[in-house]
XYZ file of C-alpha atoms in Angstrom:
187
model
C -27.075 72.358 -33.902
C -29.761 74.209 -35.810
C -28.813 77.460 -34.065
C -25.164 77.231 -35.094
C -23.955 78.780 -38.254
C -22.743 76.388 -40.927
C -19.120 77.440 -40.368
C -19.386 76.817 -36.609
C -21.202 73.577 -37.227
C -18.435 72.425 -39.618
C -15.809 73.415 -37.047
C -17.691 71.454 -34.355
C -17.867 68.402 -36.595
C -14.142 68.689 -37.371
C -13.358 69.076 -33.660
C -15.511 66.027 -32.868
C -13.832 63.974 -35.608
C -10.353 65.052 -34.486
C -11.291 64.246 -30.877
C -12.589 60.810 -31.915
C -9.439 60.229 -33.971
C -7.241 61.281 -31.045
C -9.172 59.033 -28.663
C -8.822 56.140 -31.148
C -5.105 56.883 -31.575
C -4.592 57.015 -27.802
C -6.435 53.717 -27.464
C -4.515 52.069 -30.311
C -1.103 53.416 -29.334
C -1.248 53.500 -25.542
C -4.166 51.601 -24.066
C -4.210 48.608 -26.485
C -0.539 47.664 -26.002
C -0.907 48.146 -22.252
C -3.950 45.834 -22.228
C -1.977 43.234 -24.219
C 0.944 43.555 -21.788
C -1.501 43.130 -18.890
C -2.998 39.975 -20.470
C 0.508 38.599 -21.084
C 1.484 39.391 -17.496
C -1.702 37.709 -16.263
C -0.901 34.553 -18.313
C 2.664 34.508 -17.001
C 1.406 34.977 -13.451
C -1.077 32.117 -13.779
C 1.644 29.885 -15.318
C 4.039 30.721 -12.503
C 1.274 30.110 -9.953
C 0.602 26.697 -11.513
C 4.343 25.893 -11.373
C 4.455 27.050 -7.757
C 1.454 24.852 -6.891
C 3.125 21.913 -8.634
C 6.374 22.457 -6.686
C 4.463 22.802 -3.432
C 2.723 19.519 -4.204
C 6.097 17.851 -4.869
C 7.491 19.266 -1.640
C 4.478 18.055 0.330
C 4.845 14.603 -1.244
C 8.584 14.451 -0.575
C 8.052 13.086 2.930
C 5.716 10.380 1.624
C 8.125 9.566 -1.190
C 11.007 9.379 1.264
C 9.025 6.996 3.473
C 8.117 4.863 0.431
C 11.765 4.758 -0.622
C 12.780 3.655 2.862
C 10.028 1.022 2.847
C 10.999 -0.287 -0.600
C 14.672 -0.306 0.360
C 13.952 -2.377 3.459
C 11.785 -4.751 1.395
C 14.591 -5.098 -1.150
C 17.087 -5.756 1.639
C 14.755 -8.440 3.009
C 14.418 -10.083 -0.386
C 18.166 -9.830 -1.002
C 18.985 -11.388 2.377
C 19.276 -14.868 0.918
C 20.793 -13.918 -2.431
C 24.229 -15.362 -3.077
C 27.077 -13.320 -1.615
C 30.781 -13.791 -1.111
C 32.318 -17.064 -2.245
C 29.814 -18.648 -4.642
C 30.891 -22.232 -3.954
C 30.662 -21.999 -0.167
C 27.327 -20.145 -0.411
C 26.000 -22.819 -2.800
C 27.156 -25.726 -0.661
C 25.916 -24.158 2.587
C 22.497 -23.222 1.162
C 21.843 -26.652 -0.309
C 23.145 -28.439 2.830
C 20.868 -26.400 5.124
C 17.807 -26.748 2.888
C 18.036 -30.487 2.212
C 18.291 -31.287 5.951
C 14.477 -31.336 6.201
C 14.021 -33.771 3.309
C 14.968 -37.388 2.628
C 16.964 -36.397 -0.436
C 20.551 -37.506 -0.926
C 22.598 -34.948 -2.887
C 26.208 -36.154 -2.941
C 27.180 -34.068 -5.970
C 27.042 -30.284 -6.050
C 28.632 -28.939 -9.210
C 31.081 -26.060 -9.458
C 29.124 -22.773 -9.663
C 29.624 -20.561 -12.723
C 28.947 -16.830 -12.419
C 27.681 -15.009 -15.502
C 25.323 -12.273 -16.638
C 21.615 -12.982 -16.270
C 20.491 -14.654 -19.483
C 16.745 -14.233 -18.903
C 16.583 -10.411 -18.880
C 18.997 -8.048 -20.645
C 20.695 -5.283 -18.603
C 19.561 -6.836 -15.335
C 21.426 -5.327 -12.341
C 22.356 -8.707 -10.866
C 24.576 -11.568 -11.985
C 23.574 -15.211 -11.925
C 25.270 -18.270 -10.564
C 24.534 -21.623 -12.195
C 25.363 -24.977 -10.625
C 24.147 -28.538 -10.922
C 22.864 -30.981 -8.335
C 22.755 -34.742 -8.658
C 21.342 -37.229 -6.190
C 18.735 -39.784 -5.304
C 15.422 -39.671 -3.503
C 11.994 -41.202 -3.353
C 9.809 -39.723 -6.061
C 7.343 -37.984 -3.723
C 10.194 -36.608 -1.545
C 11.840 -35.200 -4.672
C 8.556 -33.526 -5.609
C 8.255 -31.939 -2.153
C 11.909 -30.886 -2.281
C 11.536 -29.188 -5.693
C 8.274 -27.438 -4.797
C 9.513 -26.189 -1.433
C 12.857 -25.153 -2.898
C 11.255 -22.924 -5.520
C 8.786 -21.496 -3.005
C 11.459 -20.845 -0.369
C 13.920 -19.191 -2.752
C 12.022 -16.910 -5.160
C 15.300 -15.678 -6.652
C 16.308 -19.202 -7.706
C 14.914 -21.501 -10.333
C 15.429 -25.141 -11.108
C 15.934 -25.986 -14.776
C 16.678 -29.100 -16.811
C 15.387 -31.575 -14.228
C 15.956 -35.147 -15.330
C 14.594 -38.079 -13.353
C 15.570 -41.695 -13.992
C 14.885 -44.933 -12.129
C 17.504 -45.635 -9.517
C 19.347 -48.849 -8.848
C 17.287 -49.173 -5.659
C 14.139 -49.807 -7.708
C 10.572 -48.936 -6.811
C 9.896 -45.264 -6.241
C 13.565 -44.516 -5.648
C 14.845 -42.263 -8.456
C 18.085 -40.601 -9.493
C 17.856 -36.985 -10.521
C 19.970 -34.245 -11.993
C 18.964 -30.577 -12.004
C 20.567 -27.212 -12.687
C 20.005 -24.378 -10.245
C 20.150 -20.758 -11.377
C 20.342 -18.155 -8.612
C 20.811 -14.395 -8.531
C 24.002 -13.000 -7.072
C 24.812 -9.453 -6.051
C 27.416 -8.117 -8.482
C 28.986 -5.710 -5.971
C 29.971 -8.393 -3.470
């Protein structure tokens, strides 16, 4: 630059400044927005790829989920197999008659069943049937009967059990109990 005249040197400096300004303007006006658009496109692409991976995962799990649903449905059907259906009185009488056959428990009175909403849990999808039983038995036979009854029928519970001495004396007792059982509402 020492060989250039001051006028040429000034022109060169102006040309260099204008060139730098033009390069800066091109970068600010053209390249910068394009880089921002590229970054935005890259973020959108990675988000869409993540969504696609998530959907692929759901699709791959759909078979497993379908098998689990089938398994749970069959388990529910198995559990519901001895839930009250049809005529509540005949179901009640038949269930108690079949169950008490293995025990030395005399149940001459089976009360009229009353169907209502489940009072233990709100918005429960089943109804409940409530009926009373009255009879006589030896104390230890009654204990076996109650324990086996609640273990055999997980959807039933015995409430308000009262035991009093019977006219027969000794270990012979009279009892009264209420039975609450689930019932399918759509039957």
